PDB file of C-alpha atoms in Angstrom:
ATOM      1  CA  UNK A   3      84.083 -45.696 -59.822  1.00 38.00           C
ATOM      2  CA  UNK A   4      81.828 -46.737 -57.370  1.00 39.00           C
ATOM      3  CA  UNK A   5      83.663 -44.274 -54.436  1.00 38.00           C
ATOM      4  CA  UNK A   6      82.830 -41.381 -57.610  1.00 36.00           C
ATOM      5  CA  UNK A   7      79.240 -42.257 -57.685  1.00 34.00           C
ATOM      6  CA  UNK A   8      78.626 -41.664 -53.833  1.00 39.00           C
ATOM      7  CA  UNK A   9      80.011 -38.407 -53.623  1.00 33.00           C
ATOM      8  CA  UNK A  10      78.442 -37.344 -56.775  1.00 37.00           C
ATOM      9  CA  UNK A  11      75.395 -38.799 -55.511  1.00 35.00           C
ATOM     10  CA  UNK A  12      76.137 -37.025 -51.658  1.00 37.00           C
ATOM     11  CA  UNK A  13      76.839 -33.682 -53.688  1.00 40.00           C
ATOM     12  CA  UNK A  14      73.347 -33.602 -56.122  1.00 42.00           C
ATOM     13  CA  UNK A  15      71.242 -34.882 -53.013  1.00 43.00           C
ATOM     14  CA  UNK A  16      69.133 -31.690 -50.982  1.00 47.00           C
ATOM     15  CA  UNK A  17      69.853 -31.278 -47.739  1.00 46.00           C
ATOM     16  CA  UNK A  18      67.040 -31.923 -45.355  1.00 46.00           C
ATOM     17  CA  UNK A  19      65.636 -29.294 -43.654  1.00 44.00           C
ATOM     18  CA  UNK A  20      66.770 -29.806 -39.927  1.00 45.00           C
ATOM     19  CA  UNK A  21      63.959 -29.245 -37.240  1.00 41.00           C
ATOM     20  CA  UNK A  22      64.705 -28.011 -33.920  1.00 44.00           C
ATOM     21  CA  UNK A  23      62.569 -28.632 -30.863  1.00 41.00           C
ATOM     22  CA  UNK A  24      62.788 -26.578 -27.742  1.00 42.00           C
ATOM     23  CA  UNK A  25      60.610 -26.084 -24.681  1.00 46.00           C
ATOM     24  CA  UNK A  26      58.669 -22.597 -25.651  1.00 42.00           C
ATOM     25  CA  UNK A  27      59.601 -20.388 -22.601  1.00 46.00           C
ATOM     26  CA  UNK A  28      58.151 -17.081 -21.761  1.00 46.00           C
ATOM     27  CA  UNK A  29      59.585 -13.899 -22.922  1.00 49.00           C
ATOM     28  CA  UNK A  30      61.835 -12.568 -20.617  1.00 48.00           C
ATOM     29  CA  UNK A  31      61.182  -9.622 -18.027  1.00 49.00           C
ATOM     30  CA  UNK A  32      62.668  -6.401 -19.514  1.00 49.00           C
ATOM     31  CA  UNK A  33      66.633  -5.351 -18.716  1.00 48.00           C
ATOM     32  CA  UNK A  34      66.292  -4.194 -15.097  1.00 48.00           C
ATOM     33  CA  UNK A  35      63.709  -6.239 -13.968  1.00 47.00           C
ATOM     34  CA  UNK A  36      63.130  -9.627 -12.345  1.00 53.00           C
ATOM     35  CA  UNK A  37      60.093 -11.692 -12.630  1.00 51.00           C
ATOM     36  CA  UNK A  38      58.497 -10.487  -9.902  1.00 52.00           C
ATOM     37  CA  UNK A  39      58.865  -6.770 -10.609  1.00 54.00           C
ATOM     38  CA  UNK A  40      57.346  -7.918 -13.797  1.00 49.00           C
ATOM     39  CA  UNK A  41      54.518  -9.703 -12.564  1.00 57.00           C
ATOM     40  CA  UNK A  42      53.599  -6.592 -10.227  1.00 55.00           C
ATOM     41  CA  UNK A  43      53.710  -3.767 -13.209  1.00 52.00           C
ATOM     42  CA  UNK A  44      51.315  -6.233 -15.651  1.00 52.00           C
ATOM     43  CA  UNK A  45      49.064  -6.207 -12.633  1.00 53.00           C
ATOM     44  CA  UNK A  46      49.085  -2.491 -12.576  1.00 53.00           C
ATOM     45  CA  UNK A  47      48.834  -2.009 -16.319  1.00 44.00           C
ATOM     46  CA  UNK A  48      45.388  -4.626 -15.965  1.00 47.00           C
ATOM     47  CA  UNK A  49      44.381  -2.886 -13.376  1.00 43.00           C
ATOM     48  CA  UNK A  50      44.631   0.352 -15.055  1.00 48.00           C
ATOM     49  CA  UNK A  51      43.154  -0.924 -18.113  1.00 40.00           C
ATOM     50  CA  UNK A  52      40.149  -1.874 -16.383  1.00 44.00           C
ATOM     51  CA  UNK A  53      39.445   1.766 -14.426  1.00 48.00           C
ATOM     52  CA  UNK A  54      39.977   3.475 -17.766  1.00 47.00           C
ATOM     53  CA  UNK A  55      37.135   1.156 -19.148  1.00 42.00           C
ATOM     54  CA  UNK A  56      34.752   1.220 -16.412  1.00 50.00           C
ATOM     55  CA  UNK A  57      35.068   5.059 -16.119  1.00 52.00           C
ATOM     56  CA  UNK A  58      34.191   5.216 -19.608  1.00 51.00           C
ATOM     57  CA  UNK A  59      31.204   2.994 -18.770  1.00 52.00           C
ATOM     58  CA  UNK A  60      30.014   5.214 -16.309  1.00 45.00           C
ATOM     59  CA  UNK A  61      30.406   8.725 -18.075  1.00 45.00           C
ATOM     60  CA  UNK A  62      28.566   6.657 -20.973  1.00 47.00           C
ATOM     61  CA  UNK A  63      26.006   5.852 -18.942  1.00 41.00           C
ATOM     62  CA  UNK A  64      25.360   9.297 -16.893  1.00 42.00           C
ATOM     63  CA  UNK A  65      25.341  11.009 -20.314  1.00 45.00           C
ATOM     64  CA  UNK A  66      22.371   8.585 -21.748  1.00 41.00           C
ATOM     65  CA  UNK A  67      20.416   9.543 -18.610  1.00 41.00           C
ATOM     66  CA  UNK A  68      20.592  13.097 -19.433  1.00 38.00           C
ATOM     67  CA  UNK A  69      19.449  11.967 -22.912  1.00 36.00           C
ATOM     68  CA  UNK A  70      16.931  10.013 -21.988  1.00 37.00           C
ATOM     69  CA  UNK A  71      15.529  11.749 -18.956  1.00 36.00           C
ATOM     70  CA  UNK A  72      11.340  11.300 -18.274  1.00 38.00           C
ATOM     71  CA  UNK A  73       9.605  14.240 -20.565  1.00 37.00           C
ATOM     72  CA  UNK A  74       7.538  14.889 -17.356  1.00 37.00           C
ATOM     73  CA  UNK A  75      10.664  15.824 -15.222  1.00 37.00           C
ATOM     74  CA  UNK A  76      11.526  18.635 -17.574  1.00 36.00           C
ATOM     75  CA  UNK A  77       8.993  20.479 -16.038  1.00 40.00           C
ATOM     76  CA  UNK A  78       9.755  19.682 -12.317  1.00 44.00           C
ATOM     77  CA  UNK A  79       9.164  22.536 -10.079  1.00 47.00           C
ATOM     78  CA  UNK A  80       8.187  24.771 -13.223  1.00 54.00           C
ATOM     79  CA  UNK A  81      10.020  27.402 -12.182  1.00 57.00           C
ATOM     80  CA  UNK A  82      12.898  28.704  -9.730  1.00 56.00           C
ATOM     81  CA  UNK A  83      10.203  27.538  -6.418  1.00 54.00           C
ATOM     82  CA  UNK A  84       7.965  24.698  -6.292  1.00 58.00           C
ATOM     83  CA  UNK A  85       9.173  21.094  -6.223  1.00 62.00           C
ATOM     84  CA  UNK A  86       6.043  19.456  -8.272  1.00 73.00           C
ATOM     85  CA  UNK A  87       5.323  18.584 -12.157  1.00 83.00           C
ATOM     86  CA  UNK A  88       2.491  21.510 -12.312  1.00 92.00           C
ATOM     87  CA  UNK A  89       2.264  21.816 -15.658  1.00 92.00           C
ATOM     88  CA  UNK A  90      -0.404  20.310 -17.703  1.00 93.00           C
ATOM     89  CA  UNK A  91      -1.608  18.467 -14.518  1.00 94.00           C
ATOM     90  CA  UNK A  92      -4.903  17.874 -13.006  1.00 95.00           C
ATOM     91  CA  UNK A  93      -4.320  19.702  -9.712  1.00 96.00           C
ATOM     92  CA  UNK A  94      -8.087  20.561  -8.854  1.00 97.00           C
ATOM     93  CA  UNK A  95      -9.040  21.539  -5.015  1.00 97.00           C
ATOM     94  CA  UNK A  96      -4.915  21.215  -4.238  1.00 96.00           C
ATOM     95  CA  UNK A  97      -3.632  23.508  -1.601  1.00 96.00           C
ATOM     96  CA  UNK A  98      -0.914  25.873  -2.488  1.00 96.00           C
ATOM     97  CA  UNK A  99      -2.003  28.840   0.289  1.00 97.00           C
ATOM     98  CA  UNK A 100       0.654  31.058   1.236  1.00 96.00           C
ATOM     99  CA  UNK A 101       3.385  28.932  -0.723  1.00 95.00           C
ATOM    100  CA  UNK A 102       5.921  31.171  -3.037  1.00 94.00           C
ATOM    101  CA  UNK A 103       5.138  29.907  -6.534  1.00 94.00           C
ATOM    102  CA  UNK A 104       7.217  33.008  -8.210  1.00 93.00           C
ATOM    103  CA  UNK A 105       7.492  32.030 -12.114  1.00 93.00           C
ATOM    104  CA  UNK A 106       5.999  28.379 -11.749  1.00 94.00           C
ATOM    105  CA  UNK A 107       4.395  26.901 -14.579  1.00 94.00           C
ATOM    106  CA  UNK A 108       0.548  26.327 -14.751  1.00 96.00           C
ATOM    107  CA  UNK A 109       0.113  26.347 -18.249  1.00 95.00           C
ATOM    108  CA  UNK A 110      -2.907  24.135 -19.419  1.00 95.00           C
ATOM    109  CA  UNK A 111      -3.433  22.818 -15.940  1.00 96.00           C
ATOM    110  CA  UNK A 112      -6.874  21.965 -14.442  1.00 97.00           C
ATOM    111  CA  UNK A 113      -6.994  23.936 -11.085  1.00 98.00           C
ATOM    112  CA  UNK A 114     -10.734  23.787  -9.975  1.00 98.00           C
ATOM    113  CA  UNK A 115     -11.145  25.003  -6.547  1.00 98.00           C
ATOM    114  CA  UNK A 116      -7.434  25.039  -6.076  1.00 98.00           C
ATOM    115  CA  UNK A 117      -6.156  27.329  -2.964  1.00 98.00           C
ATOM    116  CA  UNK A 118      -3.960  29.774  -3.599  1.00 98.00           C
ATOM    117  CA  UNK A 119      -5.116  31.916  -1.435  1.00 98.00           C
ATOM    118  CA  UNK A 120      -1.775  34.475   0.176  1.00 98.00           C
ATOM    119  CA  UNK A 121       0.453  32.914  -2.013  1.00 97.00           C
ATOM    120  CA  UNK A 122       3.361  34.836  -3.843  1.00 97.00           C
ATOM    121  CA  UNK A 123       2.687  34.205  -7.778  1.00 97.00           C
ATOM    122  CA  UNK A 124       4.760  36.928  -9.578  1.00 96.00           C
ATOM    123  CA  UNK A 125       5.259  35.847 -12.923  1.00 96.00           C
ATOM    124  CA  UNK A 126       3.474  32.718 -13.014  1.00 96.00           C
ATOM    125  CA  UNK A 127       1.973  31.474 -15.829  1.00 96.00           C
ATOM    126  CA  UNK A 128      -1.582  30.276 -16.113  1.00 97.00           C
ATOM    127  CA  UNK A 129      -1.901  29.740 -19.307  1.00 97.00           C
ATOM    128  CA  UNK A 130      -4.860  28.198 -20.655  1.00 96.00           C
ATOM    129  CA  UNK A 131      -5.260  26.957 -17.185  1.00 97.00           C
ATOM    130  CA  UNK A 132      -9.032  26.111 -15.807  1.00 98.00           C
ATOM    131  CA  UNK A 133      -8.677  28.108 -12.626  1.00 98.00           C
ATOM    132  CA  UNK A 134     -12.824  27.998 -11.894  1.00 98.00           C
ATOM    133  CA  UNK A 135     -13.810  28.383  -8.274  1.00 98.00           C
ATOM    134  CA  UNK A 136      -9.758  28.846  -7.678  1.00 98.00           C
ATOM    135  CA  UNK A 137      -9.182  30.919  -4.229  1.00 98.00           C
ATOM    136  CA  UNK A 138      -7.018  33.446  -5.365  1.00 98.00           C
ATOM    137  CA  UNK A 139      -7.658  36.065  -2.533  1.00 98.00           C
ATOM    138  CA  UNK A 140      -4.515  38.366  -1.412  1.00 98.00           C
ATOM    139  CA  UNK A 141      -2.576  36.424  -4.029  1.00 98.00           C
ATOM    140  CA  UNK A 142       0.429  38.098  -5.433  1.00 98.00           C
ATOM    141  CA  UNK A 143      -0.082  37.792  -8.781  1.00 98.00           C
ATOM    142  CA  UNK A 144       1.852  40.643 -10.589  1.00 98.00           C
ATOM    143  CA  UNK A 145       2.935  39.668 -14.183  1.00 97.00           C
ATOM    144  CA  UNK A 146       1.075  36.571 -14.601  1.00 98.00           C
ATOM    145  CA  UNK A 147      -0.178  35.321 -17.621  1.00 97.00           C
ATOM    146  CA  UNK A 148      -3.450  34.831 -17.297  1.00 97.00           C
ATOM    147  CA  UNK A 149      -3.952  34.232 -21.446  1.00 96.00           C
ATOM    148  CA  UNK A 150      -6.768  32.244 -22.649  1.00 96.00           C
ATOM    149  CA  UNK A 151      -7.638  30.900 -18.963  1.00 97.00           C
ATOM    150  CA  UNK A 152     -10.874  30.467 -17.615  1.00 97.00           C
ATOM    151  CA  UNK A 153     -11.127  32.558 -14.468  1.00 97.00           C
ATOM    152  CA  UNK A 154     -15.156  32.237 -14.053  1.00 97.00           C
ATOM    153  CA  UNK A 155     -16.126  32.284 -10.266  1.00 97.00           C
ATOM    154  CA  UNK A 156     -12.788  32.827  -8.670  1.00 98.00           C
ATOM    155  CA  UNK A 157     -12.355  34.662  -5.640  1.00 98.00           C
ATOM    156  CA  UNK A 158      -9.657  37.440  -6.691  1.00 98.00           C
ATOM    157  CA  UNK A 159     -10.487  39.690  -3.823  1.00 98.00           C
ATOM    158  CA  UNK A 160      -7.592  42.106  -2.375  1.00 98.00           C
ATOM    159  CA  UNK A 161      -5.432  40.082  -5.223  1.00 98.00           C
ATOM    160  CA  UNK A 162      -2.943  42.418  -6.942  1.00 98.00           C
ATOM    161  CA  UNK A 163      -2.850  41.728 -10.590  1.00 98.00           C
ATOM    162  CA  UNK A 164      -0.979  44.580 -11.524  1.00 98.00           C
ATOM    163  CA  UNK A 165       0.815  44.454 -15.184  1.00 97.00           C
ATOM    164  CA  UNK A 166      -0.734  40.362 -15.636  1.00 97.00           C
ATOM    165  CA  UNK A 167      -1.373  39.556 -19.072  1.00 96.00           C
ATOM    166  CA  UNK A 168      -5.319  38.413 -19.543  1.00 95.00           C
ATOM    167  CA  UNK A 169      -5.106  38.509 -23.624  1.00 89.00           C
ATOM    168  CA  UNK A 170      -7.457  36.284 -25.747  1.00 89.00           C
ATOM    169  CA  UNK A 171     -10.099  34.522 -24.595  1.00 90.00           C
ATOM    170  CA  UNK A 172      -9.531  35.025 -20.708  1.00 94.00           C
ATOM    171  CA  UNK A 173     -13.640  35.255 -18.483  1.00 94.00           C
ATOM    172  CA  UNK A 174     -13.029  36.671 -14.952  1.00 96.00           C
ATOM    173  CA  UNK A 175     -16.968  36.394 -15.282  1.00 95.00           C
ATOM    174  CA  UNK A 176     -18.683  35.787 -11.886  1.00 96.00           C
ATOM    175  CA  UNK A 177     -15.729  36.046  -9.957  1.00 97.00           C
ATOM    176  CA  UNK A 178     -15.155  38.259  -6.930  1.00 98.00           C
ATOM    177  CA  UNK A 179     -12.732  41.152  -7.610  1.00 98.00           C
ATOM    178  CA  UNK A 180     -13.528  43.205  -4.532  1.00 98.00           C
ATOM    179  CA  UNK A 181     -10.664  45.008  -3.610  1.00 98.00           C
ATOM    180  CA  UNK A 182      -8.759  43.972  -6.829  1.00 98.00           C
ATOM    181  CA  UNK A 183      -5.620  45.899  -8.504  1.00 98.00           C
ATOM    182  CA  UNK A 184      -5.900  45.109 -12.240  1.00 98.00           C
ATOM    183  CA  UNK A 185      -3.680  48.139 -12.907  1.00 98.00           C
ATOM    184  CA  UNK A 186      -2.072  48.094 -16.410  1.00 97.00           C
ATOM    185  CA  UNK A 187      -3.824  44.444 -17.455  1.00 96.00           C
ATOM    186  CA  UNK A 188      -4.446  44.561 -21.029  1.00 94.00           C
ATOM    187  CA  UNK A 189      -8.572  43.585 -20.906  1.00 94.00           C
ATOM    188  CA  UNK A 190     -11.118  42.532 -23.451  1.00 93.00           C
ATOM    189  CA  UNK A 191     -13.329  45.823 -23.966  1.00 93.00           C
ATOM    190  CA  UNK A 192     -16.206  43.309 -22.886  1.00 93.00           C
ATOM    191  CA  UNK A 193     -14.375  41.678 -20.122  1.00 94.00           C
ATOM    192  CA  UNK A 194     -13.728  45.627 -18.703  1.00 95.00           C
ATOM    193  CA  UNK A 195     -16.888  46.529 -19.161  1.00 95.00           C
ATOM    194  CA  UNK A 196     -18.100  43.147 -17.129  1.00 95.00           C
ATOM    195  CA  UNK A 197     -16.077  44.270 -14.529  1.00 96.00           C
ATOM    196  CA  UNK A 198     -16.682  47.551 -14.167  1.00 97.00           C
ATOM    197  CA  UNK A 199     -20.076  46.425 -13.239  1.00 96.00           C
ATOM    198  CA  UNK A 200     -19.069  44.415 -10.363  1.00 96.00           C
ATOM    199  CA  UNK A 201     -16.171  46.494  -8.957  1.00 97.00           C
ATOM    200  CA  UNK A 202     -15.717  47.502  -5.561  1.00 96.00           C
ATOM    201  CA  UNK A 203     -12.919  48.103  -2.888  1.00 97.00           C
ATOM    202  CA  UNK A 204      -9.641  49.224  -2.335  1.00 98.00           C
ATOM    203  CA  UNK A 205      -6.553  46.809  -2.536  1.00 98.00           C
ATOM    204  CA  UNK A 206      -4.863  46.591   1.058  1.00 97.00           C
ATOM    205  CA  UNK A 207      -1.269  46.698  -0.344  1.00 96.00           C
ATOM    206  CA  UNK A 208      -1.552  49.124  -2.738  1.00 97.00           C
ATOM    207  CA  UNK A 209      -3.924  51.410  -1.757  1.00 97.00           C
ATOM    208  CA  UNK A 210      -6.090  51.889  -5.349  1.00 98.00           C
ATOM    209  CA  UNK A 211      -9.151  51.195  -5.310  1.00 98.00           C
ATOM    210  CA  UNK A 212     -10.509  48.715  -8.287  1.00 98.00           C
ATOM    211  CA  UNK A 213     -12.589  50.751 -10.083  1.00 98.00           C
ATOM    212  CA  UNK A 214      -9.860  52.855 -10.474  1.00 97.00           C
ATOM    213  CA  UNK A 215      -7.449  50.435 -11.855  1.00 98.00           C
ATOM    214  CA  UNK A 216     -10.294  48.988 -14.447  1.00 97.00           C
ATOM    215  CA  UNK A 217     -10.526  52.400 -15.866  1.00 96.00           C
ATOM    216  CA  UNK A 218     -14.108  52.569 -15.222  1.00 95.00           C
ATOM    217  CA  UNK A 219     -16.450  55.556 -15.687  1.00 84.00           C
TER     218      UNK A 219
END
């Protein structure tokens, strides 16, 4: 009976669960490979990693500084010539003489007594620019905008203004046009007649004489 009993007893008990300890050892090198070879190509995957991210870093970083680029450097150089911020810049009594300023931007600049005396302007703008007292003499200044600016006492003698805009509230009053081409700019009936007054000469380059090109009677 008592034989019985134990191996009903053995037979109803659970087993234990059995626990096996081992030394955790590192996964081994794929089929083909020793350690070494191992060890070299997760060096070159790291390595990898890493010039993938700071490339990343860098293209992230050139792109913000296009984003994010100083207002005032949009308007570097202004135009195809020049390498100066001359728009909406105090730039009185500066010395731009016989420099080739085609298309550069002087809107709403201050240009008191500024020199620009010989210099090649086609296309500039001066835009409700303060050009008073400016030396404009044998200044190329074909197609310029001369819009709203204040022109009073300039010396625009033997310039060549031909086709320049001088719309709104543009005053060439006291300035010297002697010798002045102002064919085809689009005057103020008041500023013409002003003009007309004062006219006299014949421009050097391209042989018309001022009164001529003012439309005077």
């Amino acid at each position: 009976m008592a034989l019985v009993l134990n191996v009903s007893l053995c037979s109803t008990s659970k087993p234990k669960p059995h626990l096996h300890l081992s030394n955790s050892k590192a996964t081994p090198p794929p089929l083909g490979l020793n350690t070494k070879q191992s060890r070299q190509a997760s060096q070159k995957l790291t390595f990898s990693l890493a010039g993938s991210v700071s490339s990343a870093t860098f293209v992230a970083l050139l792109s913000a500084s296009f984003i994010f680029v100083d207002p005032a450097l949009a308007f570097r150089g202004g135009g195809p010539y020049g390498q100066e911020v001359t728009r909406g810049q105090d730039l009185s009594g500066k010395d731009f003489s016989g420099k080739t300023l085609i298309k550069q931007d002087f809107k709403t600049s201050i240009l008191r007594q500024a020199n620009f005396k010989g210099a090649k302007l086609l296309g500039a703008s001066f835009f409700d620019a303060d050009l008073t007292g400016a030396d404009l003499s044998d200044a190329d200044l074909r197609s310029a905008d001369f819009s709203l600016a204040n022109v009073t006492k300039a010396n625009l003698s033997n310039a060549n203004l031909e086709g320049a805009l001088a719309t709104g509230n543009t005053s060439f009053k006291g300035s010297n046009i002697t010798g002045a081409d102002f064919t085809d700019v689009p005057l103020r009936d008041d500023q013409r007649e002003y003009l007309c007054k004062v006219a006299d000469g014949v421009n050097p380059t391209t042989g018309n004489a001022t009164r001529d090109t003012l439309l005077c009677n």
